[in-house]
XYZ file of C-alpha atoms in Angstrom:
628
model
C -60.019 -94.207 70.295
C -59.929 -97.868 72.612
C -59.883 -97.039 75.893
C -62.259 -94.398 74.806
C -64.390 -96.764 73.849
C -64.030 -99.160 76.858
C -64.332 -96.100 79.781
C -67.533 -95.268 78.086
C -68.545 -99.288 78.541
C -68.243 -99.267 82.083
C -70.348 -96.296 82.559
C -73.139 -97.620 81.210
C -72.578 -100.873 82.584
C -72.447 -98.700 85.928
C -75.493 -96.692 85.165
C -77.214 -100.261 84.089
C -76.352 -101.763 87.417
C -77.523 -98.725 89.138
C -80.989 -99.155 87.534
C -81.547 -102.279 88.310
C -80.915 -102.209 92.554
C -82.658 -98.827 92.495
C -85.797 -101.287 90.751
C -84.720 -104.149 92.381
C -84.749 -102.618 96.277
C -86.226 -99.547 96.040
C -83.577 -97.651 97.104
C -83.251 -93.536 97.300
C -85.872 -91.158 97.241
C -88.766 -90.246 94.557
C -87.534 -90.339 90.915
C -88.115 -87.219 89.385
C -87.263 -84.701 86.791
C -87.862 -81.540 88.364
C -91.992 -81.523 89.245
C -93.481 -82.427 92.333
C -94.851 -85.813 91.376
C -92.843 -88.734 91.118
C -92.445 -90.325 87.414
C -94.650 -93.774 88.377
C -98.001 -92.052 89.357
C -99.486 -91.944 86.407
C -99.536 -96.112 86.780
C -100.943 -94.906 89.932
C -103.581 -93.491 88.426
C -104.097 -96.207 86.525
C -104.377 -98.682 89.059
C -107.199 -96.188 91.098
C -109.468 -96.146 87.587
C -109.366 -99.790 87.507
C -108.819 -101.543 90.651
C -111.931 -103.261 90.089
C -110.996 -105.035 87.369
C -107.168 -105.716 88.331
C -109.890 -107.233 91.436
C -107.666 -105.496 94.453
C -109.666 -104.638 97.267
C -110.245 -101.040 97.471
C -109.548 -101.037 101.153
C -106.007 -102.076 100.495
C -103.269 -100.412 102.817
C -101.829 -97.702 99.988
C -103.328 -94.949 98.706
C -100.532 -92.949 97.968
C -98.198 -93.277 94.463
C -96.030 -96.139 94.401
C -93.076 -94.487 95.845
C -90.032 -96.267 94.843
C -90.802 -97.907 92.107
C -91.832 -100.873 93.452
C -95.894 -101.676 95.698
C -95.974 -101.263 99.466
C -96.337 -104.982 100.450
C -100.476 -105.684 100.657
C -101.056 -109.102 102.810
C -104.244 -109.156 104.357
C -103.407 -107.692 107.395
C -102.523 -104.131 107.818
C -100.698 -104.261 111.079
C -97.879 -105.944 109.502
C -95.330 -104.632 112.752
C -92.368 -102.664 112.013
C -89.047 -104.640 112.211
C -90.772 -107.976 111.314
C -88.075 -109.937 109.560
C -88.479 -110.412 105.672
C -86.519 -110.532 102.763
C -87.476 -107.168 101.580
C -86.606 -104.226 103.664
C -89.467 -102.421 105.275
C -90.238 -99.400 103.013
C -90.889 -97.406 106.151
C -87.034 -97.504 107.085
C -86.679 -94.908 104.274
C -88.007 -92.769 106.547
C -85.868 -92.773 109.949
C -83.318 -90.760 109.376
C -82.519 -88.536 112.168
C -85.255 -89.201 114.708
C -83.990 -86.210 117.215
C -85.077 -84.352 114.558
C -88.449 -83.966 115.072
C -88.339 -84.437 118.549
C -85.616 -81.091 119.193
C -88.598 -79.454 116.894
C -91.773 -80.059 118.795
C -91.628 -82.180 121.802
C -91.232 -78.735 123.963
C -92.492 -75.559 124.447
C -91.507 -72.952 126.685
C -93.651 -71.452 129.054
C -92.149 -68.012 127.249
C -92.860 -68.850 123.475
C -95.929 -69.247 125.109
C -96.433 -66.633 126.113
C -94.816 -64.396 123.282
C -97.417 -66.608 121.217
C -100.218 -65.228 122.994
C -99.356 -62.193 123.088
C -98.881 -62.726 118.535
C -102.639 -64.008 118.426
C -103.796 -60.996 119.980
C -102.027 -58.266 117.978
C -103.340 -60.292 115.376
C -106.945 -60.434 116.212
C -106.954 -56.469 117.119
C -104.952 -55.259 113.947
C -107.778 -56.604 111.759
C -110.447 -56.111 114.294
C -109.295 -52.121 114.872
C -109.357 -51.932 111.328
C -112.756 -53.802 110.324
C -114.007 -50.574 113.287
C -111.831 -47.856 111.260
C -112.654 -48.336 108.224
C -115.294 -50.839 107.217
C -117.849 -50.434 110.380
C -121.204 -51.729 109.385
C -120.875 -53.055 106.451
C -120.460 -56.713 106.799
C -116.356 -57.149 105.820
C -113.295 -55.461 105.634
C -110.905 -54.955 102.058
C -108.091 -55.091 103.356
C -106.388 -53.706 100.556
C -107.846 -50.414 100.354
C -109.158 -50.061 103.277
C -112.663 -49.479 102.817
C -115.818 -51.596 103.796
C -117.706 -54.503 101.517
C -121.453 -55.376 101.276
C -123.385 -57.504 98.760
C -122.823 -56.910 95.461
C -126.272 -55.716 94.603
C -124.884 -55.413 91.230
C -125.214 -58.461 90.079
C -126.986 -60.887 92.215
C -125.726 -63.787 90.665
C -122.732 -63.275 92.554
C -123.195 -66.069 95.539
C -119.301 -65.781 97.060
C -120.091 -62.707 97.893
C -123.922 -62.476 98.722
C -124.574 -66.020 99.791
C -122.500 -64.461 103.055
C -123.442 -61.123 103.797
C -126.548 -59.347 104.248
C -125.849 -55.765 104.842
C -126.306 -56.741 109.015
C -122.581 -55.689 110.059
C -121.522 -59.319 109.593
C -118.114 -58.784 111.284
C -118.904 -57.212 114.044
C -121.406 -59.665 115.212
C -119.772 -62.896 114.431
C -116.647 -61.496 116.611
C -118.577 -60.179 119.723
C -117.356 -63.495 121.707
C -114.192 -63.616 120.586
C -114.073 -60.386 122.337
C -114.474 -62.129 125.637
C -112.119 -64.973 124.899
C -109.963 -62.411 125.049
C -111.195 -60.686 127.426
C -111.891 -57.424 127.171
C -115.029 -56.845 128.603
C -115.544 -53.089 127.800
C -115.121 -54.038 124.296
C -117.130 -56.691 124.338
C -120.203 -54.238 125.621
C -119.753 -51.364 123.487
C -120.021 -53.676 120.318
C -123.277 -55.416 122.033
C -124.283 -51.773 122.199
C -123.302 -51.320 118.779
C -125.116 -54.465 117.621
C -128.681 -53.668 119.285
C -128.353 -49.977 118.338
C -127.559 -50.387 114.124
C -128.599 -54.018 113.197
C -131.896 -54.788 111.716
C -133.052 -57.902 110.248
C -135.558 -56.007 107.871
C -133.216 -55.787 105.030
C -133.621 -56.888 101.376
C -131.013 -59.224 101.041
C -130.876 -62.294 99.412
C -128.709 -65.025 102.058
C -127.406 -68.327 102.389
C -129.183 -69.792 105.029
C -126.517 -71.952 106.517
C -124.122 -68.671 106.533
C -126.611 -66.669 108.173
C -127.422 -69.266 110.976
C -123.765 -70.365 112.005
C -122.103 -66.287 111.351
C -125.183 -64.297 112.814
C -128.166 -66.535 114.878
C -125.224 -68.574 116.380
C -122.881 -65.709 117.175
C -125.984 -64.025 119.264
C -127.146 -67.001 121.139
C -123.616 -67.428 122.063
C -123.205 -63.777 123.259
C -126.566 -63.338 125.357
C -125.903 -67.309 127.066
C -123.101 -65.278 128.014
C -124.067 -61.734 129.039
C -126.374 -63.885 131.377
C -124.642 -66.478 132.373
C -124.976 -66.096 136.475
C -121.793 -68.134 136.904
C -120.242 -65.233 135.012
C -117.533 -67.266 133.967
C -115.450 -64.302 132.229
C -115.925 -61.310 134.761
C -119.003 -59.366 135.054
C -120.008 -59.153 131.965
C -123.654 -57.964 131.864
C -124.436 -54.281 132.175
C -127.396 -52.508 133.322
C -130.347 -52.174 131.146
C -129.776 -55.070 128.683
C -133.140 -56.211 128.335
C -132.083 -59.525 126.321
C -131.842 -57.765 123.233
C -129.723 -60.058 120.810
C -132.011 -63.139 121.726
C -134.547 -60.769 120.256
C -132.894 -60.448 117.350
C -132.006 -64.047 116.851
C -135.925 -65.052 116.963
C -136.272 -62.354 114.451
C -133.156 -63.526 112.492
C -134.597 -66.671 112.707
C -138.273 -66.212 112.232
C -136.940 -64.636 108.462
C -135.174 -68.051 107.818
C -138.006 -69.849 107.765
C -139.360 -69.612 104.903
C -136.454 -71.986 103.864
C -138.579 -74.997 105.457
C -141.487 -73.951 103.599
C -143.349 -75.739 100.461
C -140.405 -78.495 100.038
C -141.228 -82.221 99.769
C -138.365 -84.156 102.256
C -138.424 -81.095 104.493
C -134.892 -80.263 103.581
C -134.690 -76.399 103.262
C -134.467 -74.215 100.367
C -130.691 -73.211 100.373
C -131.459 -69.052 100.416
C -134.020 -67.171 101.901
C -135.364 -62.869 100.637
C -134.689 -61.667 104.333
C -137.582 -59.100 103.746
C -139.982 -61.194 101.314
C -138.776 -65.550 101.931
C -137.630 -67.390 99.437
C -137.149 -66.103 95.879
C -139.245 -66.702 93.106
C -136.443 -68.822 90.946
C -135.023 -70.162 93.493
C -132.927 -73.516 92.651
C -134.239 -77.114 94.154
C -130.755 -78.306 94.871
C -128.971 -77.896 98.641
C -125.747 -79.449 99.585
C -126.060 -82.245 102.985
C -124.137 -80.045 105.162
C -126.119 -77.240 104.555
C -129.633 -78.701 105.013
C -128.473 -80.823 108.067
C -126.354 -78.064 109.673
C -128.733 -75.694 111.654
C -130.056 -78.167 114.766
C -127.294 -76.550 117.493
C -128.555 -72.818 116.748
C -132.179 -73.504 116.147
C -132.255 -76.153 119.035
C -130.542 -73.791 121.042
C -133.008 -71.135 120.102
C -135.872 -72.932 121.068
C -134.877 -74.244 124.298
C -133.611 -70.622 125.516
C -137.666 -69.497 124.303
C -139.230 -71.756 124.743
C -141.082 -72.351 120.841
C -140.352 -75.995 119.559
C -140.601 -74.622 116.191
C -137.405 -73.873 115.236
C -135.907 -77.049 116.662
C -138.453 -79.245 114.598
C -137.454 -78.082 111.012
C -134.025 -78.564 111.956
C -133.995 -81.966 113.249
C -136.939 -82.663 110.903
C -134.177 -81.450 107.776
C -131.667 -83.590 109.709
C -134.103 -86.595 109.489
C -135.100 -86.892 105.967
C -131.367 -86.400 104.497
C -130.197 -89.400 107.276
C -133.170 -91.777 105.831
C -132.308 -90.495 102.438
C -128.453 -92.646 102.820
C -127.590 -95.308 100.765
C -128.536 -99.322 101.722
C -125.327 -99.978 101.058
C -122.836 -98.658 102.150
C -124.712 -95.710 105.702
C -123.332 -93.119 103.392
C -124.866 -89.599 101.886
C -124.248 -87.783 99.010
C -122.933 -84.148 99.442
C -126.078 -82.511 96.922
C -129.655 -83.569 96.882
C -133.294 -82.582 95.012
C -135.029 -80.799 98.212
C -138.582 -81.524 96.352
C -137.906 -85.393 94.542
C -135.035 -86.353 97.886
C -132.622 -87.116 94.530
C -128.956 -87.303 95.554
C -127.745 -84.606 92.429
C -124.175 -85.057 94.099
C -122.924 -88.317 94.981
C -119.631 -87.851 95.660
C -119.143 -88.442 99.625
C -116.496 -87.106 102.274
C -115.224 -85.330 104.834
C -115.277 -81.517 103.303
C -116.988 -79.104 101.516
C -121.135 -80.261 101.286
C -120.552 -82.591 104.216
C -118.264 -81.439 107.129
C -120.654 -79.626 109.159
C -123.333 -82.253 109.384
C -121.475 -84.876 111.096
C -120.153 -82.251 113.226
C -123.370 -81.026 114.599
C -124.803 -84.967 114.834
C -122.046 -84.744 117.538
C -122.600 -81.350 118.404
C -126.424 -82.150 119.274
C -125.722 -84.953 121.209
C -123.561 -83.564 124.013
C -125.774 -80.392 123.675
C -129.348 -81.596 124.125
C -128.337 -84.997 125.400
C -131.113 -86.647 122.088
C -130.075 -90.603 121.863
C -130.897 -90.144 118.163
C -128.424 -88.011 117.650
C -125.709 -89.801 118.685
C -127.491 -92.962 117.340
C -127.079 -91.046 114.056
C -123.542 -90.172 114.578
C -121.513 -93.361 115.751
C -123.724 -94.725 112.661
C -122.469 -92.022 110.552
C -118.658 -92.990 111.511
C -118.352 -96.343 111.410
C -119.644 -95.555 107.599
C -116.495 -93.318 107.575
C -114.185 -95.678 108.978
C -115.536 -98.463 106.657
C -115.416 -96.448 102.874
C -113.982 -93.225 103.418
C -110.797 -94.256 105.468
C -107.025 -95.628 103.217
C -104.019 -96.975 104.560
C -102.543 -98.618 107.622
C -104.648 -99.278 110.812
C -103.320 -97.877 113.340
C -101.502 -94.562 113.045
C -99.219 -94.907 115.052
C -97.986 -98.802 114.260
C -97.594 -101.032 111.164
C -96.632 -100.858 107.911
C -98.132 -98.806 104.889
C -99.494 -95.659 103.872
C -101.097 -93.148 106.845
C -104.512 -93.132 107.373
C -106.555 -90.559 105.015
C -109.975 -89.660 104.659
C -110.815 -89.647 100.771
C -113.903 -88.824 98.292
C -115.993 -92.301 96.993
C -118.846 -92.634 95.848
C -121.717 -92.887 97.955
C -123.058 -95.807 96.597
C -120.450 -97.927 96.364
C -117.503 -96.735 98.064
C -114.755 -96.289 94.885
C -112.846 -93.461 95.050
C -113.521 -90.693 92.989
C -111.412 -88.187 92.679
C -107.614 -88.120 94.018
C -108.286 -84.430 96.480
C -109.117 -83.696 99.312
C -110.266 -79.709 100.638
C -109.155 -77.622 103.484
C -112.745 -78.402 105.138
C -112.087 -81.632 106.019
C -109.363 -80.199 108.115
C -111.879 -80.088 110.874
C -112.115 -83.705 111.051
C -109.625 -84.147 113.319
C -111.089 -82.360 116.522
C -114.261 -84.126 115.672
C -112.308 -86.972 116.439
C -110.945 -86.175 119.172
C -114.299 -85.373 120.406
C -114.917 -88.308 119.683
C -112.179 -90.115 121.426
C -110.626 -91.067 118.467
C -107.290 -89.801 119.540
C -104.895 -91.896 117.385
C -106.643 -90.948 114.002
C -106.960 -87.392 114.493
C -103.272 -87.273 114.936
C -102.251 -88.864 111.832
C -104.768 -86.949 109.870
C -103.753 -83.405 111.229
C -100.319 -84.654 110.479
C -101.003 -84.543 107.316
C -102.876 -81.508 106.657
C -99.882 -79.996 108.587
C -97.786 -81.237 106.707
C -99.635 -79.536 103.636
C -99.247 -76.284 105.697
C -95.665 -76.627 106.496
C -95.418 -76.933 102.043
C -97.159 -73.860 101.509
C -97.050 -71.736 104.465
C -101.005 -72.524 104.395
C -103.927 -74.439 103.506
C -104.925 -74.882 99.450
C -108.897 -75.310 99.496
C -107.933 -78.242 97.511
C -104.710 -80.421 97.364
C -104.047 -83.841 94.917
C -102.219 -86.498 96.874
C -101.935 -87.893 94.263
C -100.037 -85.443 92.269
C -98.921 -83.934 95.528
C -99.570 -80.639 94.415
C -102.806 -77.842 94.764
C -106.036 -78.198 92.617
C -107.357 -74.880 93.844
C -104.774 -72.848 95.052
C -106.355 -69.775 96.900
C -106.660 -69.902 101.337
C -109.555 -67.236 102.411
C -108.131 -67.235 105.849
C -109.906 -70.530 107.410
C -109.929 -71.169 110.850
C -110.540 -75.429 110.320
C -107.010 -76.959 110.693
C -106.765 -74.185 113.439
C -109.548 -75.633 115.431
C -108.234 -79.087 115.317
C -104.861 -77.769 116.118
C -106.474 -76.320 119.227
C -108.604 -79.881 120.065
C -105.132 -81.332 120.136
C -102.868 -78.765 121.436
C -100.372 -79.079 119.340
C -98.156 -76.727 116.874
C -98.794 -73.400 115.894
C -99.809 -71.832 113.000
C -99.333 -68.565 113.764
C -95.353 -67.123 112.388
C -96.567 -68.056 108.868
C -100.560 -66.470 109.087
C -98.920 -63.550 110.280
C -96.044 -63.279 107.646
C -97.689 -64.287 104.605
C -101.658 -63.298 104.979
C -100.612 -59.989 106.722
C -100.901 -56.561 104.180
C -99.512 -54.280 106.660
C -101.917 -51.132 106.113
C -105.748 -52.581 107.096
C -105.488 -56.064 108.109
C -105.157 -60.310 106.896
C -105.710 -60.579 103.203
C -107.275 -64.249 101.567
C -104.559 -65.972 99.906
C -105.498 -66.150 96.415
C -102.226 -68.363 95.693
C -100.435 -70.718 98.191
C -97.260 -70.702 95.716
C -97.095 -67.342 94.496
C -98.693 -65.818 98.015
C -100.728 -63.440 95.796
C -103.577 -61.862 97.381
C -107.265 -61.455 97.306
C -108.978 -58.044 99.199
C -111.030 -59.516 101.461
C -110.758 -60.853 105.017
C -113.779 -62.935 105.847
C -115.250 -62.623 109.176
C -114.537 -65.884 110.454
C -110.915 -64.910 110.505
C -111.550 -63.087 114.003
C -114.676 -64.667 114.934
C -112.935 -68.409 114.442
C -109.205 -68.519 113.508
C -107.369 -65.646 115.840
C -110.061 -67.409 118.563
C -108.807 -70.711 118.230
C -105.193 -69.032 117.573
C -105.188 -67.529 121.177
C -106.822 -70.030 122.992
C -103.676 -72.438 121.427
C -100.980 -70.228 124.075
C -103.661 -68.632 127.238
C -103.831 -71.737 129.486
C -105.200 -70.013 131.800
C -108.350 -68.969 130.102
C -111.448 -68.686 131.733
C -113.102 -71.375 128.850
C -109.820 -73.692 130.002
C -110.062 -72.848 134.158
C -113.865 -72.991 134.275
C -116.193 -75.185 136.310
C -118.361 -75.015 133.336
C -117.686 -77.190 130.111
C -117.720 -75.129 126.792
C -118.604 -76.530 123.337
C -118.144 -74.679 120.387
C -120.215 -73.915 116.713
C -119.069 -74.932 113.486
C -118.381 -70.948 113.324
C -116.427 -71.003 116.991
C -119.399 -69.690 119.155
C -118.537 -70.404 122.631
C -121.793 -72.647 124.078
C -122.115 -73.833 127.403
C -123.172 -76.978 128.338
C -125.633 -76.666 129.910
C -128.666 -78.704 131.808
C -131.258 -76.216 130.641
C -129.872 -77.561 127.025
C -131.104 -80.885 127.935
C -135.158 -79.193 128.841
C -137.279 -78.739 126.568
C -141.076 -77.475 127.769
C -142.443 -79.368 124.976
C -141.199 -82.975 125.579
C -145.633 -84.270 125.154
C -146.228 -81.866 121.835
C -143.018 -82.500 119.605
C -144.823 -82.764 116.709
C -142.068 -85.870 115.464
C -142.052 -89.346 116.341
C -139.302 -90.941 119.046
C -136.047 -91.649 116.842
C -135.242 -92.584 113.332
C -133.374 -95.405 114.268
C -135.561 -97.893 115.666
C -136.055 -100.375 113.010
C -133.595 -99.762 110.608
C -129.619 -99.143 113.003
C -128.494 -101.140 115.478
C -128.674 -99.842 118.588
C -125.351 -97.107 119.257
C -125.805 -96.765 123.224
C -124.833 -93.020 124.384
C -121.268 -93.670 126.196
C -120.795 -93.562 130.243
C -120.749 -89.739 131.195
C -117.736 -90.527 133.182
C -115.727 -93.254 131.010
C -113.250 -90.970 129.105
C -112.108 -92.740 125.349
C -109.153 -90.870 125.777
C -107.438 -94.015 127.558
C -106.833 -95.904 124.451
C -103.717 -94.164 124.081
C -100.935 -96.065 125.348
C -99.459 -94.631 128.703
C -96.025 -94.780 127.728
C -96.964 -92.507 124.608
C -98.743 -89.985 126.196
C -95.793 -88.053 127.368
C -93.443 -88.761 123.948
C -94.159 -87.101 120.946
C -97.808 -87.814 119.454
C -96.430 -88.991 115.890
C -93.580 -91.263 116.021
C -90.577 -89.552 113.712
C -90.542 -92.169 111.152
C -94.074 -91.512 110.566
C -94.095 -87.629 110.832
C -91.218 -87.982 108.381
C -93.605 -90.346 106.144
C -96.058 -87.922 105.872
C -93.770 -85.017 105.389
C -92.651 -86.909 102.145
C -95.791 -87.768 100.738
C -96.802 -83.975 100.448
C -93.424 -83.329 98.823
C -91.054 -81.542 101.714
C -88.477 -84.098 100.961
């Protein structure tokens, strides 16, 4: 018995020493007992909640749970260099692994594979489009599981998930028009345009969300009209005899029906919904989100400049100015929900996802299209506030110690973290950063979202970066990550979309649960108008959008709009009913960049022909979303 006691004692001693070494040096992987989060997460949660009492600055270079049982080294500088001599091992050294693994996986994309992926993207689009036309048209959407059409939920007017979007106006067909041209199908595009002209009317007793009707319907009608009448013919001879600007007339009619949303509000911020026949419903709420009210300027502005009527641009610009004037004096941030009568913020969360996303997007894109210095000034001031208060992690994407850059949800007044989740709509932001020339930050944020996609085969609607798990589990075929991937021209998400969301009968279904892969019987119109379009453009290097002398920009719904000098001219310059600029007294002078200088020069020469993100940082991100 004595020898058994000795053996047991030696085993206990060995385990004790191992634990001490583990705690002292942080060796090995996450301590985990069959869950997706480490044992240390609860302590970090408290650290987030009581950071002020502990005197820790909220902008340190660590936002994640404390991996390896130790706190990441925090110094006055967030730019510590990897490999610097230290008594402690760099925590990044744990992610070095086999560096060639990522080089093999991502560094080459053969032309044969590119051509195959291009064909797959085209097949994906037509599988959804043809089945919509066969089973659903003229209704708004396709139910891909039951092979039926879907319109507004007239039996349940409070079902805003459906009724905000579906207005009984052949939504999917309209939203898809310019995608047909991008895929080179001029014949079907012309047929679809004639179907819209012959079948669509907006004189409907439908209550729809102003934002959704604007980006999906108004934006597509304007885009398709411009491409139909473009004298440069980037997609070939797409016009046809007898076209008499009917799409533009339909767009004008719809915009007029949306105008009542801007009436009878003390702030100029519009009501969120209108009835297309009767105007603002009597029981309409007085609250709206920042993105919904502040993302109308691109479509309304183009319409105004096409027809020579300042009304539409004026109401949209007034709403943007009103929101901007109500931002926090301390942080420069806006909230996500506001009362349109009192101007009080109902939701004080400031982030880059739902309720906020396209507000920032349209500040920059409005400047690109219209050349208004005011728009550029607002965007640069907003971007500076985002970097100062939402961004966590190390200073540089491709250098230094600490967590990778991540943008978190904060309180608009204090900049303190409000929760530990991010949502799928935020995945658009890397694409916007590319447009702004901030490619370094775009690379890291894109890599983080792509790592989440790799883990689940889709992007959950909300992902908790603290728990390394989804908070909201469904994926409705959203395009934001694909859009950013297109703008960064990196890896594709095509294969998993085909595998997981294809229901084999009639189309592609919303993923109800990203873990068990159960499906919901809905194919939203943006799957064809955006997701498939960006996937196809990823692999079609010879597409007219890439080869044309014209430059193009995409609306927030993915509709193609040329950057045209006629949009920088307005016929009402001397009678525009608004004072010039809102930044004169309160904002620094953010000068627009010279048009002949590219911000992309910020990427060092030696990195332009390597992987966008160093292997050690790619492994780090994969680890932080639970891939290993």
